[in-house]
Amino acid sequence: QKEVEQDPGPLSVPEGAIVSLNCTYSNSAFQYFMWYRQYSRKGPELLMYTYSSGNKEDGRFTAQVDKSSKYISLFIRDSQPSDSATYLCAMGPSDMRFGAGTRLTVKP
Amino acid sequence: DVKVTQSSRYLVKRTGEKVFLECVQDMDHENMFWYRQDPGLGLRLIYFSYDVKMKEKGDIPEGYSVSREKKERFSLILESASTNQTSMYLCASSLIPFTDTQYFGPGTRLTVL
């Protein structure tokens, strides 16, 4: 079993939809949870950073962490074509573990 | 604006060749990382360095070595390239290892024939 599981998709939604991206993990030592966005032919860039459990909101993006279920989510409201990218979850400390990435396409 | 640059975007090499991938960061970060990214497997850590001349093995160091002679530069070396090393290679740097934002370069797509 992988330490971090993420559905690779692809996921295709119409513009304006609410998108839910998820990861599950097995290591209860993870305390830091991140979401990176990777556009085609680019390196990943940090989108959201959460420490421990709870929610964090930044504009149209909301990150949720449920440590009891070992489950993290990224919600995108009012999705735009510019949100089309691969989204990777990542978690630490001591080792950084990345999910495989979910490829999202938002269609106009 | 923070920047991590990688020497090549695309590289084609032959089996058995020695390959050098260079990474430079301008953020004065102590920590630098090399990952490979493969479909369905995500990013896997090859090596990281937390200081000049210091290195630590990641999850998949076999067939690779690294060099960090200067703080801003971290090189990945494939001593004898093999076809299973065809991949996207990503370099990253951070202020604090594993709990801090990692800043990634654009990646090098390496093909070994």
mmCIF file of C-alpha atoms in Angstrom:
data_model
loop_
_atom_site.group_PDB
_atom_site.id
_atom_site.type_symbol
_atom_site.label_atom_id
_atom_site.label_comp_id
_atom_site.label_asym_id
_atom_site.label_seq_id
_atom_site.Cartn_x
_atom_site.Cartn_y
_atom_site.Cartn_z
ATOM 1 C CA GLN A 1 0.000 0.000 0.000
ATOM 2 C CA LYS A 2 1.312 3.435 -0.927
ATOM 3 C CA GLU A 3 1.714 5.955 1.875
ATOM 4 C CA VAL A 4 -0.319 8.493 -0.090
ATOM 5 C CA GLU A 5 -3.125 7.547 -2.457
ATOM 6 C CA GLN A 6 -4.547 9.974 -4.973
ATOM 7 C CA ASP A 7 -6.900 9.219 -7.819
ATOM 8 C CA PRO A 8 -5.035 10.225 -10.999
ATOM 9 C CA GLY A 9 -8.267 11.032 -12.847
ATOM 10 C CA PRO A 10 -8.503 12.507 -15.371
ATOM 11 C CA LEU A 11 -11.292 14.708 -14.099
ATOM 12 C CA SER A 12 -13.244 16.890 -16.523
ATOM 13 C CA VAL A 13 -15.798 19.459 -15.340
ATOM 14 C CA PRO A 14 -17.677 22.383 -16.899
ATOM 15 C CA GLU A 15 -16.684 25.926 -16.062
ATOM 16 C CA GLY A 16 -18.280 27.105 -12.819
ATOM 17 C CA ALA A 17 -18.472 23.640 -11.247
ATOM 18 C CA ILE A 18 -17.269 22.838 -7.755
ATOM 19 C CA VAL A 19 -14.292 20.505 -7.897
ATOM 20 C CA SER A 20 -13.312 18.119 -5.126
ATOM 21 C CA LEU A 21 -9.836 16.590 -5.114
ATOM 22 C CA ASN A 22 -8.826 14.084 -2.461
ATOM 23 C CA CYS A 23 -5.960 12.132 -0.993
ATOM 24 C CA THR A 24 -5.783 9.446 1.633
ATOM 25 C CA TYR A 25 -2.702 8.544 3.590
ATOM 26 C CA SER A 26 -1.544 5.860 5.985
ATOM 27 C CA ASN A 27 1.180 7.529 8.072
ATOM 28 C CA SER A 28 -0.335 9.092 11.188
ATOM 29 C CA ALA A 29 2.879 11.076 11.741
ATOM 30 C CA PHE A 30 2.043 13.444 8.902
ATOM 31 C CA GLN A 31 1.349 16.920 10.254
ATOM 32 C CA TYR A 32 1.909 19.200 7.296
ATOM 33 C CA PHE A 33 -0.360 18.974 4.289
ATOM 34 C CA MET A 34 0.111 20.757 1.029
ATOM 35 C CA TRP A 35 -1.499 21.025 -2.359
ATOM 36 C CA TYR A 36 0.644 21.804 -5.366
ATOM 37 C CA ARG A 37 -0.628 22.793 -8.798
ATOM 38 C CA GLN A 38 1.348 21.788 -11.868
ATOM 39 C CA TYR A 39 0.597 23.233 -15.260
ATOM 40 C CA SER A 40 1.661 21.329 -18.340
ATOM 41 C CA ARG A 41 5.420 21.475 -18.919
ATOM 42 C CA LYS A 42 6.009 23.355 -15.677
ATOM 43 C CA GLY A 43 7.217 22.425 -12.204
ATOM 44 C CA PRO A 44 4.724 22.174 -9.325
ATOM 45 C CA GLU A 45 3.931 25.334 -7.368
ATOM 46 C CA LEU A 46 2.479 25.515 -3.883
ATOM 47 C CA LEU A 47 -1.229 26.270 -3.776
ATOM 48 C CA MET A 48 -2.299 25.596 -0.187
ATOM 49 C CA TYR A 49 -0.493 24.715 3.033
ATOM 50 C CA THR A 50 -2.237 23.368 6.130
ATOM 51 C CA TYR A 51 -0.863 22.304 9.455
ATOM 52 C CA SER A 52 -2.709 19.534 11.331
ATOM 53 C CA SER A 53 -6.489 19.221 11.079
ATOM 54 C CA GLY A 54 -9.042 21.770 9.993
ATOM 55 C CA ASN A 55 -9.946 23.968 7.063
ATOM 56 C CA LYS A 56 -8.105 26.702 5.271
ATOM 57 C CA GLU A 57 -9.610 28.992 2.680
ATOM 58 C CA ASP A 58 -7.875 31.123 0.080
ATOM 59 C CA GLY A 59 -10.149 32.739 -2.475
ATOM 60 C CA ARG A 60 -11.866 30.016 -4.474
ATOM 61 C CA PHE A 61 -9.749 27.299 -2.879
ATOM 62 C CA THR A 62 -10.464 25.462 0.375
ATOM 63 C CA ALA A 63 -8.206 22.809 1.875
ATOM 64 C CA GLN A 64 -9.570 20.378 4.442
ATOM 65 C CA VAL A 65 -7.670 17.953 6.617
ATOM 66 C CA ASP A 66 -9.327 15.177 8.588
ATOM 67 C CA LYS A 67 -6.551 13.464 10.516
ATOM 68 C CA SER A 68 -8.911 11.007 12.184
ATOM 69 C CA SER A 69 -9.815 9.615 8.760
ATOM 70 C CA LYS A 70 -6.385 10.283 7.233
ATOM 71 C CA TYR A 71 -8.097 12.145 4.430
ATOM 72 C CA ILE A 72 -7.383 15.512 2.857
ATOM 73 C CA SER A 73 -9.367 17.450 0.292
ATOM 74 C CA LEU A 74 -9.016 20.456 -1.959
ATOM 75 C CA PHE A 75 -12.187 22.193 -3.109
ATOM 76 C CA ILE A 76 -12.247 24.615 -5.996
ATOM 77 C CA ARG A 77 -15.337 26.815 -6.257
ATOM 78 C CA ASP A 78 -16.469 28.449 -9.480
ATOM 79 C CA SER A 79 -13.824 26.532 -11.420
ATOM 80 C CA GLN A 80 -12.217 28.289 -14.375
ATOM 81 C CA PRO A 81 -10.455 26.983 -17.488
ATOM 82 C CA SER A 82 -7.249 28.429 -16.004
ATOM 83 C CA ASP A 83 -7.595 25.889 -13.172
ATOM 84 C CA SER A 84 -6.882 23.116 -15.674
ATOM 85 C CA ALA A 85 -3.730 21.474 -14.324
ATOM 86 C CA THR A 86 -2.503 18.507 -12.361
ATOM 87 C CA TYR A 87 -3.014 18.820 -8.608
ATOM 88 C CA LEU A 88 -0.650 16.988 -6.280
ATOM 89 C CA CYS A 89 -1.134 16.489 -2.593
ATOM 90 C CA ALA A 90 1.966 16.357 -0.418
ATOM 91 C CA MET A 91 2.593 15.756 3.246
ATOM 92 C CA GLY A 92 5.388 15.770 5.816
ATOM 93 C CA PRO A 93 7.448 16.144 8.014
ATOM 94 C CA SER A 94 10.606 14.024 8.144
ATOM 95 C CA ASP A 95 9.868 12.896 4.621
ATOM 96 C CA MET A 96 7.849 14.633 1.986
ATOM 97 C CA ARG A 97 5.404 12.290 0.317
ATOM 98 C CA PHE A 98 3.571 13.244 -2.817
ATOM 99 C CA GLY A 99 0.421 11.811 -4.306
ATOM 100 C CA ALA A 100 0.455 10.735 -7.946
ATOM 101 C CA GLY A 101 -1.507 13.848 -8.958
ATOM 102 C CA THR A 102 -5.018 14.340 -10.339
ATOM 103 C CA ARG A 103 -5.295 15.797 -13.808
ATOM 104 C CA LEU A 104 -8.138 18.326 -13.966
ATOM 105 C CA THR A 105 -9.659 19.875 -17.084
ATOM 106 C CA VAL A 106 -12.201 22.677 -16.764
ATOM 107 C CA LYS A 107 -14.118 23.111 -20.011
ATOM 108 C CA PRO A 108 -15.460 26.540 -21.051
ATOM 109 C CA ASP B 1 10.619 36.618 -7.591
ATOM 110 C CA VAL B 2 12.020 33.291 -6.445
ATOM 111 C CA LYS B 3 13.635 31.183 -9.059
ATOM 112 C CA VAL B 4 14.861 27.647 -9.551
ATOM 113 C CA THR B 5 16.378 26.950 -12.926
ATOM 114 C CA GLN B 6 17.385 23.696 -14.554
ATOM 115 C CA SER B 7 20.031 23.445 -17.242
ATOM 116 C CA SER B 8 17.943 21.713 -19.897
ATOM 117 C CA ARG B 9 14.229 21.326 -20.618
ATOM 118 C CA TYR B 10 14.688 18.314 -22.873
ATOM 119 C CA LEU B 11 17.588 15.892 -23.096
ATOM 120 C CA VAL B 12 18.132 12.769 -25.179
ATOM 121 C CA LYS B 13 20.969 10.425 -24.246
ATOM 122 C CA ARG B 14 22.092 6.931 -25.143
ATOM 123 C CA THR B 15 22.308 3.947 -22.813
ATOM 124 C CA GLY B 16 25.578 3.950 -20.917
ATOM 125 C CA GLU B 17 26.260 7.675 -21.240
ATOM 126 C CA LYS B 18 27.076 9.777 -18.195
ATOM 127 C CA VAL B 19 24.438 12.450 -17.735
ATOM 128 C CA PHE B 20 24.612 15.667 -15.719
ATOM 129 C CA LEU B 21 21.510 17.576 -14.706
ATOM 130 C CA GLU B 22 22.142 20.975 -13.167
ATOM 131 C CA CYS B 23 19.928 22.990 -10.869
ATOM 132 C CA VAL B 24 20.477 26.529 -9.592
ATOM 133 C CA GLN B 25 18.400 28.478 -7.050
ATOM 134 C CA ASP B 26 18.646 32.147 -6.189
ATOM 135 C CA MET B 27 16.833 32.111 -2.830
ATOM 136 C CA ASP B 28 19.814 31.297 -0.602
ATOM 137 C CA HIS B 29 18.042 28.098 0.505
ATOM 138 C CA GLU B 30 19.965 25.521 2.483
ATOM 139 C CA ASN B 31 17.922 22.600 1.224
ATOM 140 C CA MET B 32 17.764 21.275 -2.298
ATOM 141 C CA PHE B 33 16.084 18.185 -3.720
ATOM 142 C CA TRP B 34 16.012 16.038 -6.800
ATOM 143 C CA TYR B 35 12.832 14.174 -7.727
ATOM 144 C CA ARG B 36 11.719 12.131 -10.655
ATOM 145 C CA GLN B 37 8.121 12.241 -11.798
ATOM 146 C CA ASP B 38 6.509 9.319 -13.595
ATOM 147 C CA PRO B 39 2.848 8.826 -14.559
ATOM 148 C CA GLY B 40 0.903 7.103 -11.801
ATOM 149 C CA LEU B 41 3.834 7.240 -9.393
ATOM 150 C CA GLY B 42 3.946 10.932 -8.576
ATOM 151 C CA LEU B 43 7.146 12.547 -7.366
ATOM 152 C CA ARG B 44 9.754 10.298 -5.861
ATOM 153 C CA LEU B 45 12.727 11.680 -3.992
ATOM 154 C CA ILE B 46 16.108 10.666 -5.376
ATOM 155 C CA TYR B 47 18.500 12.695 -3.209
ATOM 156 C CA PHE B 48 18.446 15.811 -1.119
ATOM 157 C CA SER B 49 21.053 18.099 0.350
ATOM 158 C CA TYR B 50 20.737 20.224 3.475
ATOM 159 C CA ASP B 51 24.066 21.986 3.143
ATOM 160 C CA VAL B 52 27.049 22.405 0.868
ATOM 161 C CA LYS B 53 28.849 19.086 0.367
ATOM 162 C CA MET B 54 26.123 17.296 2.365
ATOM 163 C CA LYS B 55 23.770 14.798 0.787
ATOM 164 C CA GLU B 56 21.182 12.266 1.874
ATOM 165 C CA LYS B 57 19.644 9.424 -0.066
ATOM 166 C CA GLY B 58 15.978 9.622 -0.832
ATOM 167 C CA ASP B 59 13.665 6.780 -1.748
ATOM 168 C CA ILE B 60 15.231 5.802 -5.076
ATOM 169 C CA PRO B 61 18.956 6.707 -5.112
ATOM 170 C CA GLU B 62 20.133 3.661 -7.067
ATOM 171 C CA GLY B 63 21.843 4.595 -10.311
ATOM 172 C CA TYR B 64 22.189 8.262 -9.311
ATOM 173 C CA SER B 65 24.685 10.425 -7.498
ATOM 174 C CA VAL B 66 24.690 14.121 -6.608
ATOM 175 C CA SER B 67 27.085 16.960 -6.088
ATOM 176 C CA ARG B 68 26.670 20.160 -4.092
ATOM 177 C CA GLU B 69 29.848 22.222 -4.261
ATOM 178 C CA LYS B 70 28.098 25.582 -3.889
ATOM 179 C CA LYS B 71 24.988 26.532 -1.950
ATOM 180 C CA GLU B 72 23.045 27.617 -5.001
ATOM 181 C CA ARG B 73 23.848 24.653 -7.223
ATOM 182 C CA PHE B 74 22.799 21.009 -6.939
ATOM 183 C CA SER B 75 23.718 18.523 -9.649
ATOM 184 C CA LEU B 76 22.229 15.119 -10.374
ATOM 185 C CA ILE B 77 24.497 12.606 -12.099
ATOM 186 C CA LEU B 78 23.475 9.456 -13.903
ATOM 187 C CA GLU B 79 26.719 7.496 -13.984
ATOM 188 C CA SER B 80 25.597 5.133 -16.743
ATOM 189 C CA ALA B 81 22.201 6.035 -18.109
ATOM 190 C CA SER B 82 19.664 3.263 -18.633
ATOM 191 C CA THR B 83 16.303 3.239 -20.388
ATOM 192 C CA ASN B 84 14.438 2.933 -17.081
ATOM 193 C CA GLN B 85 15.812 6.339 -16.139
ATOM 194 C CA THR B 86 13.731 7.967 -18.859
ATOM 195 C CA SER B 87 11.630 10.377 -16.838
ATOM 196 C CA MET B 88 10.855 13.959 -15.873
ATOM 197 C CA TYR B 89 13.427 15.222 -13.359
ATOM 198 C CA LEU B 90 12.458 18.036 -11.028
ATOM 199 C CA CYS B 91 14.734 20.037 -8.794
ATOM 200 C CA ALA B 92 13.401 21.922 -5.766
ATOM 201 C CA SER B 93 14.696 24.053 -2.933
ATOM 202 C CA SER B 94 13.301 25.078 0.438
ATOM 203 C CA LEU B 95 14.189 27.043 3.527
ATOM 204 C CA ILE B 96 13.276 24.179 5.886
ATOM 205 C CA PRO B 97 13.295 20.573 4.695
ATOM 206 C CA PHE B 98 9.982 18.730 4.378
ATOM 207 C CA THR B 99 7.799 21.128 6.345
ATOM 208 C CA ASP B 100 8.220 24.217 4.246
ATOM 209 C CA THR B 101 7.221 25.262 0.777
ATOM 210 C CA GLN B 102 9.353 23.652 -1.878
ATOM 211 C CA TYR B 103 10.059 25.765 -4.938
ATOM 212 C CA PHE B 104 10.386 23.715 -8.074
ATOM 213 C CA GLY B 105 12.258 24.223 -11.291
ATOM 214 C CA PRO B 106 10.537 23.678 -14.661
ATOM 215 C CA GLY B 107 11.833 20.136 -14.995
ATOM 216 C CA THR B 108 14.081 18.258 -17.415
ATOM 217 C CA ARG B 109 12.474 15.655 -19.630
ATOM 218 C CA LEU B 110 15.205 13.025 -20.080
ATOM 219 C CA THR B 111 14.897 10.298 -22.687
ATOM 220 C CA VAL B 112 17.436 7.472 -22.662
ATOM 221 C CA LEU B 113 17.545 5.489 -25.892
#
